[in-house]
XYZ file of C-alpha atoms in Angstrom:
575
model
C 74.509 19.191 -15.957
C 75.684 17.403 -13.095
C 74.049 14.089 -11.113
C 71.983 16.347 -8.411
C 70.452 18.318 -11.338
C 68.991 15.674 -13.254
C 67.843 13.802 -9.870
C 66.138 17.195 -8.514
C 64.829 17.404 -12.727
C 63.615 13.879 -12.414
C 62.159 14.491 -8.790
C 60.197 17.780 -10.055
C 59.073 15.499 -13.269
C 57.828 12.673 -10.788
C 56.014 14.935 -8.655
C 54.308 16.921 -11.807
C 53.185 13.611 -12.969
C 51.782 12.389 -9.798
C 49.830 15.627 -9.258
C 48.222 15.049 -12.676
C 47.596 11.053 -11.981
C 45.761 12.098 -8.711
C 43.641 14.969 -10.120
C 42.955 12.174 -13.328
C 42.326 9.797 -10.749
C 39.775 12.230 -8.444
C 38.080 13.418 -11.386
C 37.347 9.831 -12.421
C 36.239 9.073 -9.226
C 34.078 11.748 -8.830
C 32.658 10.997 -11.989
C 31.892 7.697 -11.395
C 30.588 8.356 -7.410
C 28.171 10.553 -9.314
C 27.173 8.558 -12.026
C 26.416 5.472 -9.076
C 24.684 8.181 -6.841
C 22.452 8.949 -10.233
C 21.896 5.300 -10.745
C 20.981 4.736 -7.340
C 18.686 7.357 -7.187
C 16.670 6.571 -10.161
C 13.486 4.582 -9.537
C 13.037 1.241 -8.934
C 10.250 -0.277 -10.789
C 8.519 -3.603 -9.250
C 8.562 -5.889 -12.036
C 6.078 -6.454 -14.382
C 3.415 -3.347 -13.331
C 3.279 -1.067 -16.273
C 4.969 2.628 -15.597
C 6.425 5.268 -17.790
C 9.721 4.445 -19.307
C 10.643 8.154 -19.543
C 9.420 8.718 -15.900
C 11.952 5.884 -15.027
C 15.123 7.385 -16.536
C 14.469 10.610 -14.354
C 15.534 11.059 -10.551
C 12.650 12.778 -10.074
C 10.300 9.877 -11.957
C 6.660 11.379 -12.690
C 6.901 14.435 -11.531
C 8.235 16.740 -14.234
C 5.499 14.561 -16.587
C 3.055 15.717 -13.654
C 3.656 19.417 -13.505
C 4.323 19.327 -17.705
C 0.598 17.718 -17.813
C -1.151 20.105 -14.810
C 0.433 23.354 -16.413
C -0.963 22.606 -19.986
C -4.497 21.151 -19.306
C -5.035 22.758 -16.007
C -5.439 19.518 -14.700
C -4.873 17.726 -11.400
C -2.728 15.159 -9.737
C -5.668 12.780 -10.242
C -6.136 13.744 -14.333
C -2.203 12.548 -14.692
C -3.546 9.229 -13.368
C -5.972 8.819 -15.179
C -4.098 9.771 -18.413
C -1.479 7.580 -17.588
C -3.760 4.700 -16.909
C -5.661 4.908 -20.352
C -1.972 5.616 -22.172
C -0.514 2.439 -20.018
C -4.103 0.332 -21.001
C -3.561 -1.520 -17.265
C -5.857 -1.181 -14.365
C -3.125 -0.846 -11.878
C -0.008 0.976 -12.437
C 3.199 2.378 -10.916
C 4.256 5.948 -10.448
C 7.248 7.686 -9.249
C 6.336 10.649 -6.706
C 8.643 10.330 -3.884
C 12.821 10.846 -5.065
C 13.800 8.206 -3.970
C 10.862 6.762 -2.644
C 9.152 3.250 -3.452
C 6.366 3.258 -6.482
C 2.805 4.584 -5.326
C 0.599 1.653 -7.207
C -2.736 2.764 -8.221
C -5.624 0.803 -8.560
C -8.374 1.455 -11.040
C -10.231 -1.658 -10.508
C -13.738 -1.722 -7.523
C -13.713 -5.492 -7.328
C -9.849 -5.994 -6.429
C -10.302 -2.705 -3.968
C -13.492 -4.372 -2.625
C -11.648 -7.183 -1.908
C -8.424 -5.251 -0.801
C -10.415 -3.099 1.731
C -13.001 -5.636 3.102
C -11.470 -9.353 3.468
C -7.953 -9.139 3.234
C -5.464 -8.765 6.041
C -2.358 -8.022 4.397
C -2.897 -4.370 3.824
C -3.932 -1.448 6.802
C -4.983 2.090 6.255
C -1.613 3.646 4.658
C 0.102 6.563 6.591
C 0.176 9.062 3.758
C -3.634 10.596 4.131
C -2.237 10.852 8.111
C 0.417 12.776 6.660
C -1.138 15.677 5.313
C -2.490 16.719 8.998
C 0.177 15.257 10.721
C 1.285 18.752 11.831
C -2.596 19.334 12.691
C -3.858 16.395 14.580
C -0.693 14.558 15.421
C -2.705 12.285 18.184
C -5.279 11.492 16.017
C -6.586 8.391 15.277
C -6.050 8.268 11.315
C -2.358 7.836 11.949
C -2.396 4.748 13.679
C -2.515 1.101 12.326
C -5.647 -1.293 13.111
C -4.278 -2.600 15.920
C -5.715 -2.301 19.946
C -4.053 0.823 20.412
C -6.394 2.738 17.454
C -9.213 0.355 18.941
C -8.640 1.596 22.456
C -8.844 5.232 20.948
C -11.845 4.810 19.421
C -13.929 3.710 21.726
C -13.618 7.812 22.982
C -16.037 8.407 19.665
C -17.121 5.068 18.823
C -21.188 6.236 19.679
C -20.453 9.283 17.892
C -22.316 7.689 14.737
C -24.774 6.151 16.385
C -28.824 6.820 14.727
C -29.517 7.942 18.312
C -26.831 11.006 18.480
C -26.612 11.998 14.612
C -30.444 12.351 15.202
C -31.062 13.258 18.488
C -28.188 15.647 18.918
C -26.063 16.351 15.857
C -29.140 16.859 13.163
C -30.988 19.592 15.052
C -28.084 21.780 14.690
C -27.053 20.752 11.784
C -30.264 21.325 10.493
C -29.956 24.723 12.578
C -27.139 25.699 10.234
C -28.625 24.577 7.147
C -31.580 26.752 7.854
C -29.320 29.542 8.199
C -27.433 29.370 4.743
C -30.846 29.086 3.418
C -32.345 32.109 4.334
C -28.803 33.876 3.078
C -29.785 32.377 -0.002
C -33.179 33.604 -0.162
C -31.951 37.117 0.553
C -28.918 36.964 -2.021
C -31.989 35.440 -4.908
C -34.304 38.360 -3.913
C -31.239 41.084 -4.700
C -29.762 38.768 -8.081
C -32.907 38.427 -9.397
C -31.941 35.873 -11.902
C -28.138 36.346 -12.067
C -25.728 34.080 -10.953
C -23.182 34.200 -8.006
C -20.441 32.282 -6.368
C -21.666 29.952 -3.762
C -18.463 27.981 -2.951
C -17.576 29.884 -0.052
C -21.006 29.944 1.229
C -20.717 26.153 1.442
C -17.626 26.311 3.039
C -19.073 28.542 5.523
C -22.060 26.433 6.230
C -20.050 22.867 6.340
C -17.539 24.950 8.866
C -20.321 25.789 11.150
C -22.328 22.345 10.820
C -19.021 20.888 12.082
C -18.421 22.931 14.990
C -21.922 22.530 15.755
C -21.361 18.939 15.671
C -18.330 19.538 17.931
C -19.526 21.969 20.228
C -22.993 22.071 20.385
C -25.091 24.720 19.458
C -24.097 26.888 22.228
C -20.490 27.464 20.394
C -20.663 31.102 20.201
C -18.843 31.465 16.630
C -20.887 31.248 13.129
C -19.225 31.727 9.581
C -22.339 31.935 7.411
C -24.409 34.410 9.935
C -22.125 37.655 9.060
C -22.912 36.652 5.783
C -26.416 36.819 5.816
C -26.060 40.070 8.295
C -23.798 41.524 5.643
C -26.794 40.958 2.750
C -29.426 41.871 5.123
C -27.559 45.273 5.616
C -27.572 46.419 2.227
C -30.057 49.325 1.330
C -31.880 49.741 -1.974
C -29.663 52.141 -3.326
C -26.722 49.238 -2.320
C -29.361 46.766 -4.063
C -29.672 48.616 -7.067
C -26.246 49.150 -7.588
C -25.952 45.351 -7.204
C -28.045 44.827 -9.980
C -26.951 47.193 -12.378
C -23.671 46.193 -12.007
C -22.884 43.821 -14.889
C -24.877 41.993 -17.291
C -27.687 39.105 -16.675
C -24.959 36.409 -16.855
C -22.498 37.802 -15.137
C -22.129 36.964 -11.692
C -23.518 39.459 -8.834
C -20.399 40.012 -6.320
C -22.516 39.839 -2.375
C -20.398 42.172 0.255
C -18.483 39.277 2.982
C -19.348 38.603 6.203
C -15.902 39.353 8.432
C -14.717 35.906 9.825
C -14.432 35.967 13.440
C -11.100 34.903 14.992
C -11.775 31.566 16.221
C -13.177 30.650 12.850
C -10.722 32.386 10.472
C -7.953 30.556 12.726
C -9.306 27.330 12.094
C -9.755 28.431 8.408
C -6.381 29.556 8.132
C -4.852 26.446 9.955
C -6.868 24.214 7.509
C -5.775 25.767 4.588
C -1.843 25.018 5.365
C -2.875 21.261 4.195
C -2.531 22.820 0.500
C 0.698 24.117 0.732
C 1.663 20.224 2.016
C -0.097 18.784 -0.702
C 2.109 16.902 -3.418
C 5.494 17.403 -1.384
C 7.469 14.982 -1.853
C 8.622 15.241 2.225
C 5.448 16.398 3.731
C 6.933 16.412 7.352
C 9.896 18.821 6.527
C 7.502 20.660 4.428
C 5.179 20.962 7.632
C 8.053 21.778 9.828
C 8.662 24.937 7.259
C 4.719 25.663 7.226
C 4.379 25.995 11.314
C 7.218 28.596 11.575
C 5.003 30.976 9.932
C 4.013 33.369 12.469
C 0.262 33.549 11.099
C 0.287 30.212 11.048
C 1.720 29.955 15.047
C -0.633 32.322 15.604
C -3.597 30.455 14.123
C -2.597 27.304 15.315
C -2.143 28.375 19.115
C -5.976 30.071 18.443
C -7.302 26.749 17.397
C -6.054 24.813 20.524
C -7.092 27.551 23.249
C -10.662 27.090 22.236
C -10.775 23.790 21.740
C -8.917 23.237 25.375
C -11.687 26.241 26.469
C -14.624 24.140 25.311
C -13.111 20.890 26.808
C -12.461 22.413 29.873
C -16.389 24.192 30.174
C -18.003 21.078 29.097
C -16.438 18.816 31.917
C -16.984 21.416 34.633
C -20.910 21.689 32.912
C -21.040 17.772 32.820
C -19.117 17.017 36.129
C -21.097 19.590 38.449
C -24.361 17.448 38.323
C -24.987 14.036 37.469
C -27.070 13.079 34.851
C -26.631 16.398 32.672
C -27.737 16.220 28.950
C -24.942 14.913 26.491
C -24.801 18.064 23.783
C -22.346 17.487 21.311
C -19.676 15.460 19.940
C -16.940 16.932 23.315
C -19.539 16.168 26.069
C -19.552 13.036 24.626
C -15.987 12.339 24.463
C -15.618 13.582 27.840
C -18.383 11.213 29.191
C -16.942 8.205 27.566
C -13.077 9.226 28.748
C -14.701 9.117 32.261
C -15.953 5.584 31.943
C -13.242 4.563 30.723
C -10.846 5.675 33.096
C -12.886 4.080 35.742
C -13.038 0.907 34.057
C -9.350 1.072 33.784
C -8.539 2.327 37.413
C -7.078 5.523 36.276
C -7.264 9.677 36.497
C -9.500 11.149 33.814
C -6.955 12.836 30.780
C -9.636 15.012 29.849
C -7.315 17.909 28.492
C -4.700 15.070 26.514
C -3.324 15.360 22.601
C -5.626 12.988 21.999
C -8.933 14.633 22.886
C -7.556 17.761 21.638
C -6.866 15.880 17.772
C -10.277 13.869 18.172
C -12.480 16.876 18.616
C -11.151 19.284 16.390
C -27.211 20.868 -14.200
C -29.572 18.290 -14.033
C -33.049 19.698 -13.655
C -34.875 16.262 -14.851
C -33.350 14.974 -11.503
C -33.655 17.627 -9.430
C -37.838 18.036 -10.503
C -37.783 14.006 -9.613
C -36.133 14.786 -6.122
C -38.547 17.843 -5.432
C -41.596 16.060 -6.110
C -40.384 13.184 -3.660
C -40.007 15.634 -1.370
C -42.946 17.445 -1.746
C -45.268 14.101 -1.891
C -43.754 12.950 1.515
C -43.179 16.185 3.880
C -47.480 16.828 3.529
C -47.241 18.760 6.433
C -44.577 20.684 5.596
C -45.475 21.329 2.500
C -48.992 22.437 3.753
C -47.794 24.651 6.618
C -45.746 26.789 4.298
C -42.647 25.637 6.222
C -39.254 23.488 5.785
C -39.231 19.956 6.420
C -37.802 19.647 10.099
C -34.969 17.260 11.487
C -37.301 14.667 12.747
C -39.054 14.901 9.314
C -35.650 14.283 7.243
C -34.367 11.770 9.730
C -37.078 10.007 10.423
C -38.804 8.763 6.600
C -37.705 6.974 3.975
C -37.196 8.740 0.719
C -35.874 6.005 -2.018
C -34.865 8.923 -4.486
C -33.436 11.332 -2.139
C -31.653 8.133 -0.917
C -30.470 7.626 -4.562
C -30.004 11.226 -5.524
C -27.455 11.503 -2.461
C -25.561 8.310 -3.560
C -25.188 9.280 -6.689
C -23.915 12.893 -5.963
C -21.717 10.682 -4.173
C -20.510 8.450 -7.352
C -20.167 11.259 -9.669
C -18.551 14.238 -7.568
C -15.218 11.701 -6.373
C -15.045 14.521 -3.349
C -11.874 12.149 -1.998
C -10.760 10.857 -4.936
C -8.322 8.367 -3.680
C -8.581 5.627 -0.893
C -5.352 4.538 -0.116
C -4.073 1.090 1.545
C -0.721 -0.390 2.520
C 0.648 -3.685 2.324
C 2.112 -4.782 5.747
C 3.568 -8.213 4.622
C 5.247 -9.270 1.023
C 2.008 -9.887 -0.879
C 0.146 -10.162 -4.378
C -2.008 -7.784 -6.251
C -3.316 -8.723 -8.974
C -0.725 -11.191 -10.154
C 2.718 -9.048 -9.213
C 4.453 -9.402 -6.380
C 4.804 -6.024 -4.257
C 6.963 -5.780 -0.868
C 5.872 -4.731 2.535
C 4.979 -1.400 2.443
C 3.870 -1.059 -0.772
C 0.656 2.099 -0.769
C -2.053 1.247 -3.488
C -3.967 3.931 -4.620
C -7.383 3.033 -5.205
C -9.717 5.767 -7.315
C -13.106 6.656 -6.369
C -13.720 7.832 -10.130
C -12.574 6.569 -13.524
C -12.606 3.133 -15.342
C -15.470 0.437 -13.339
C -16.596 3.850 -10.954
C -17.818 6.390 -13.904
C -16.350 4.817 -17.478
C -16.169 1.208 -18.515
C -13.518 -1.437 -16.415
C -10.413 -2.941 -17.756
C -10.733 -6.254 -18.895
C -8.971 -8.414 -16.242
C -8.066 -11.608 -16.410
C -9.797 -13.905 -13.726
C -6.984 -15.827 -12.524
C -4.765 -12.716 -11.707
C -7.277 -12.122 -9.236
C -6.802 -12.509 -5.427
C -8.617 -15.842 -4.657
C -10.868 -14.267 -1.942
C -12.107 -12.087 -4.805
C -13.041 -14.988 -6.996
C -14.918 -16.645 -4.719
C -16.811 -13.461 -3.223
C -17.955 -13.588 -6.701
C -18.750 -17.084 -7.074
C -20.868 -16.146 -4.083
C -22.972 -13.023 -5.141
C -25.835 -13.771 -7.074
C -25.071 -10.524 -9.674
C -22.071 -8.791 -10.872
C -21.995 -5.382 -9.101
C -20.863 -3.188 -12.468
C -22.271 -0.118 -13.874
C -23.953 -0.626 -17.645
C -20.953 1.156 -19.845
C -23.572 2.961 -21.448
C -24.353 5.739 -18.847
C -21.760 5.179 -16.521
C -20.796 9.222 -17.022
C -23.768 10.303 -16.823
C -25.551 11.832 -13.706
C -28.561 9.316 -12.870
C -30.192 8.609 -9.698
C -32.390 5.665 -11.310
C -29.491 3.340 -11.401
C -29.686 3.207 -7.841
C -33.424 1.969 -7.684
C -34.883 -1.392 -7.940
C -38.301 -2.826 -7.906
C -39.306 -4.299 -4.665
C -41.453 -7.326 -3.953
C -44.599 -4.852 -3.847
C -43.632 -3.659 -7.118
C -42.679 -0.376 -4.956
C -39.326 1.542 -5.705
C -36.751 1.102 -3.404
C -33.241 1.917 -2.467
C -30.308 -0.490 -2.959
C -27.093 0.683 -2.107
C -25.335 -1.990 -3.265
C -26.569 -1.832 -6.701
C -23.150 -0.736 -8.409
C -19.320 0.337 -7.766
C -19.072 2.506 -4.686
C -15.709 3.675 -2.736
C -16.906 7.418 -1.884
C -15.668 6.743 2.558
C -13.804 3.706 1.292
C -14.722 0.316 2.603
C -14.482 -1.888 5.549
C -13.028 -1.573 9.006
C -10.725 1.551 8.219
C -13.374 3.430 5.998
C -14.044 6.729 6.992
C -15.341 7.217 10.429
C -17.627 10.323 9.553
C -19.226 8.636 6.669
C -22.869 8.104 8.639
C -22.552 12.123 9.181
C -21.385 12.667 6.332
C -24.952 11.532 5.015
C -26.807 13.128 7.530
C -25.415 16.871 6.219
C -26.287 15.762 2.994
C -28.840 14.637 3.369
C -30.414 17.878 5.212
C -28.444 20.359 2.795
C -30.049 18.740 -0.424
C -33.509 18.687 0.953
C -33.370 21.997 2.492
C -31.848 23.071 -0.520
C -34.181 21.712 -3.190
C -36.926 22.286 -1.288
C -36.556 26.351 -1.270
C -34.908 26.770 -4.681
C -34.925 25.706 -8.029
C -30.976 25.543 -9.338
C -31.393 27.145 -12.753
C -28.091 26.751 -15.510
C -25.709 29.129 -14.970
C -24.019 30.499 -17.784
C -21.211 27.761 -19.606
C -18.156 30.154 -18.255
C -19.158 29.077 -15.081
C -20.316 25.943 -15.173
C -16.983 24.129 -15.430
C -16.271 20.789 -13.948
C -12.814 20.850 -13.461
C -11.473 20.171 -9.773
C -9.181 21.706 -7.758
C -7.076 19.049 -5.388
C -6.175 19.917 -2.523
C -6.612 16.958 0.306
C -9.990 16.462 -1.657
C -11.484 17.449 -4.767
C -13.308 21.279 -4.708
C -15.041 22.518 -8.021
C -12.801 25.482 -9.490
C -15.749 26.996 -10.883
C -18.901 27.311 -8.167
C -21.837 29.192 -8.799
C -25.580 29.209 -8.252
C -28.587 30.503 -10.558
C -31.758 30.633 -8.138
C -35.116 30.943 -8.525
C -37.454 30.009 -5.292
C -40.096 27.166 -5.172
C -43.234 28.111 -4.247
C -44.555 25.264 -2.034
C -46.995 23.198 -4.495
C -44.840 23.990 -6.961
C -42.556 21.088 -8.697
């Protein structure tokens, strides 16, 4: 073999071995790039707040524990916090939702959210609740901190929930409404005679139409729950009796729909894309998917035109004559964007984003409720009639009162309130960073089952001394906290009368303080006329047990998965 050959042998040898040192040497890298990507995408606990250890060794933290708990006990986002509080034994915990994401805290504690919501200034309204209608209502006021750009905003609604216009213009057709869904359900008791039937959608229909109402006024030319009662009132007696000899006495009667009208099913439609948002861990590229859908375009671009059409007729109705009657929620928007841009030397932006997003079993209790109702409305009750809008606005009914804040309590309709911290801060003894969301529940331990014990000096000082303060402990007896019970809300009064207090107990239904919800006092006011219109016409028998579950269904806010009524009408004298 001569020189050349072994240098070319050695050459080829060389270059064999460097081709397997760099693949070795890639390999490892790649290996190790990976294993630091994992790493680095794992979650990062804050210190000392209790969490799942398993949940913390996974990318994707709680949410395979999430779905694994949902699928088997057809629970909810909300049940997984709860289990993993009681499991954890700690009022306020960490989960991982978000890959890659900071920690969502939750807080199962009413004091320390008291205190969170109403006197401290290191935490804001948090953006994720803005997040979910983002796509919807991107102007809207929810999404913006408390600073003077959401105050400037609000003063366009800010006499929206004023006594004077919830009573003197948004009851009566409310009320109007109301009245509606309860002669639908005086038709639909005459055909069931006795039998059960779904009602959720018919209080959909009727909280869809008291809204636009509100909106609108009642000149909006769109109703949900009056082709329902058409629908019933169309049925012949050979329909009828086919009805009723369709299944057995507790099965549920199935009631022919209404058709939705387009305005209405757009909005319905547009609504419903919040559920396909819900629990995404990126709910803006999950909204950017959702709004491609034609249907959904299609919707969407349905929902503006009529909201720009009934902007546009009220300012030509309001600016044609002075002094014209405010109607509902838009005329009033539009009067107070005129002031305003007088005040502030400017055109009128009657037509903006912004006034687009603002405008769009327990029959003891329920006999208690009816007989306060029948004892006050004399008149009513005498004339054969329903109690009318300046009768339910205008007394003072200490159980209805309580029977409304306890529905309230019990039902956990928005079953989270959350906050933000926007500096480094404390909460309840651990240090979180800016930006930080607590979680605070509406329902569980110190709302509907007994509190954690907490120690008092791992309490925010402003929270100690609002209690030093208060002359009684605002807490629930742990003996009934589950249980359904207006009572707890009533207190003797200096007369020995029985009266009202609102503050007697735990509370966080339209959260608390300057960012609770805005719609709370109306809120109240459609409760307040659905119950009594409600339990004044009909007695709510118990519906069989296969549909009287309680289990929720989440979607931005808790909705009963099983919703049905048994009915049986009051005759007036009658308790």
């Amino acid at each position: 073999m001569t020189l050349s050959d072994l240098v070319a042998q050695a050459h080829q040898y060389m270059d064999s071995y460097s081709t397997i040192t760099y693949v070795a040497f890639f390999v490892l890298g790649t290996a190790l790039a990976l294993t630091l990507l994992y790493h680095l995408a794992l979650p990062k606990p804050i210190p000392g707040i209790p969490y799942n250890a398993s949940s913390a060794r996974n990318i994707f933290g709680d949410v395979p524990a999430m779905v694994s708990h949902i699928t088997k006990s057809d629970g909810t986002f909300i049940t997984y916090i709860m289990s993993t509080l009681q499991t954890l034994n700690a009022p306020l915990v960490q989960v991982f939702i978000r890959p890659l994401g900071s920690p969502l805290l939750v807080l199962s504690d009413f004091r320390e959210a008291q205190d969170l919501m109403t006197r401290r200034k290191d935490f804001d309204r948090s953006s994720s609740s803005g997040d979910l209608v983002k796509a919807l209502a991107p102007d809207h006021h929810i999404h913006l901190k408390t600073t003077a750009a959401w105050k400037a905003q609000r003063q366009l609604l800010q006499d929206l929930m004023t006594p004077s216009f919830l009573h003197n213009v948004a009851g009566p057709v409310i009320h109007q409404e109301a009245s509606v869904m309860v002669e639908l359900w005086r038709a639909k008791s005459r055909i069931a005679d006795g039998r059960p039937w779904i009602a959720g959608e018919d209080i959909d229909h009727v909280s869809l139409d008291a809204v636009m109402a509100f909106a609108f006024g009642e000149g909006f030319g769109h109703s949900a729950t009056r082709p329902e009662l058409e629908a019933v009132k169309l049925l012949d007696v050979e329909a009828v009796e086919a009805l009723r000899n369709t299944g057995g006495r507790d099965e549920p009667v199935e009631f022919p729909r209404g058709q939705v009208d387009e305005v209405l099913q757009a909005t319905l439609d547009v609504t419903a894309t919040v559920e396909e948002v819900q629990g995404s861990p990126v709910p803006r590229l999950k909204w950017a998917y959702v709004l491609l859908k034609p249907r959904i375009k299609k919707a969407t671009k349905i929902k503006e035109d009529y909201i720009l059409k009934e902007l546009k007729d009220s300012v030509k109705r309001l600016t044609r004559c002075e002094g014209e009657v405010v109607r509902s929620a838009v005329d009033h928007m539009i009067v107070r964007e005129k002031s305003l841009a007088q005040k502030e030397g400017r055109e009128p932006e009657y037509f903006s984003r912004i006034m687009i997003d603002e405008a769009a079993e327990n029959a003891d209790a329920q006999s208690k409720l009816r007989t306060a109702l029948q004892t006050t409305f004399t008149s009513a009750r005498a004339g054969g009639r329903n109690p009318t809008i300046g009768d339910i606005t205008g007394t003072h009914i200490p159980y209805l009162n309580a029977t409304m804040e306890e529905v309230l309590r019990c039902a956990g309709t928005v079953p989270i309130v959350d906050r933000q911290a926007v500096v480094d801060t404390e909460l309840l003894g651990h240090r979180i960073s800016k930006g930080t969301v607590v979680s605070c529940l509406v329902t569980g331990p110190s709302m509907t089952s007994p509190s954690f014990n907490i120690d008092e000096g791992r309490r925010n000082a402003s929270s100690q001394l609002a209690k030093k303060k208060e002359e009684r402990d605002r807490a629930w007896d742990p003996e009934n906290m589950a249980v359904f019970k207006p009572e707890r809300w009533l207190v003797r009064g200096g007369k020995g009368d029985e009266e009202f207090d609102g503050g007697a107990g735990p509370q966080l239904a339209f959260g608390l303080g300057t960012r609770q919800c805005f719609g709370k006092r109306l809120a109240y006011l459609k409760l307040r006329i659905l119950i009594t219109l409600i339990v004044w016409n009909f007695e709510l028998l118990q519906c069989p047990e296969a549909l009287s579950g309680h289990k929720p269904v989440l979607i931005m806010t808790n909705r009963p998965k099983d919703c049905y009524v048994r009915l049986r009408k009051v005759e007036l004298g009658e308790k």
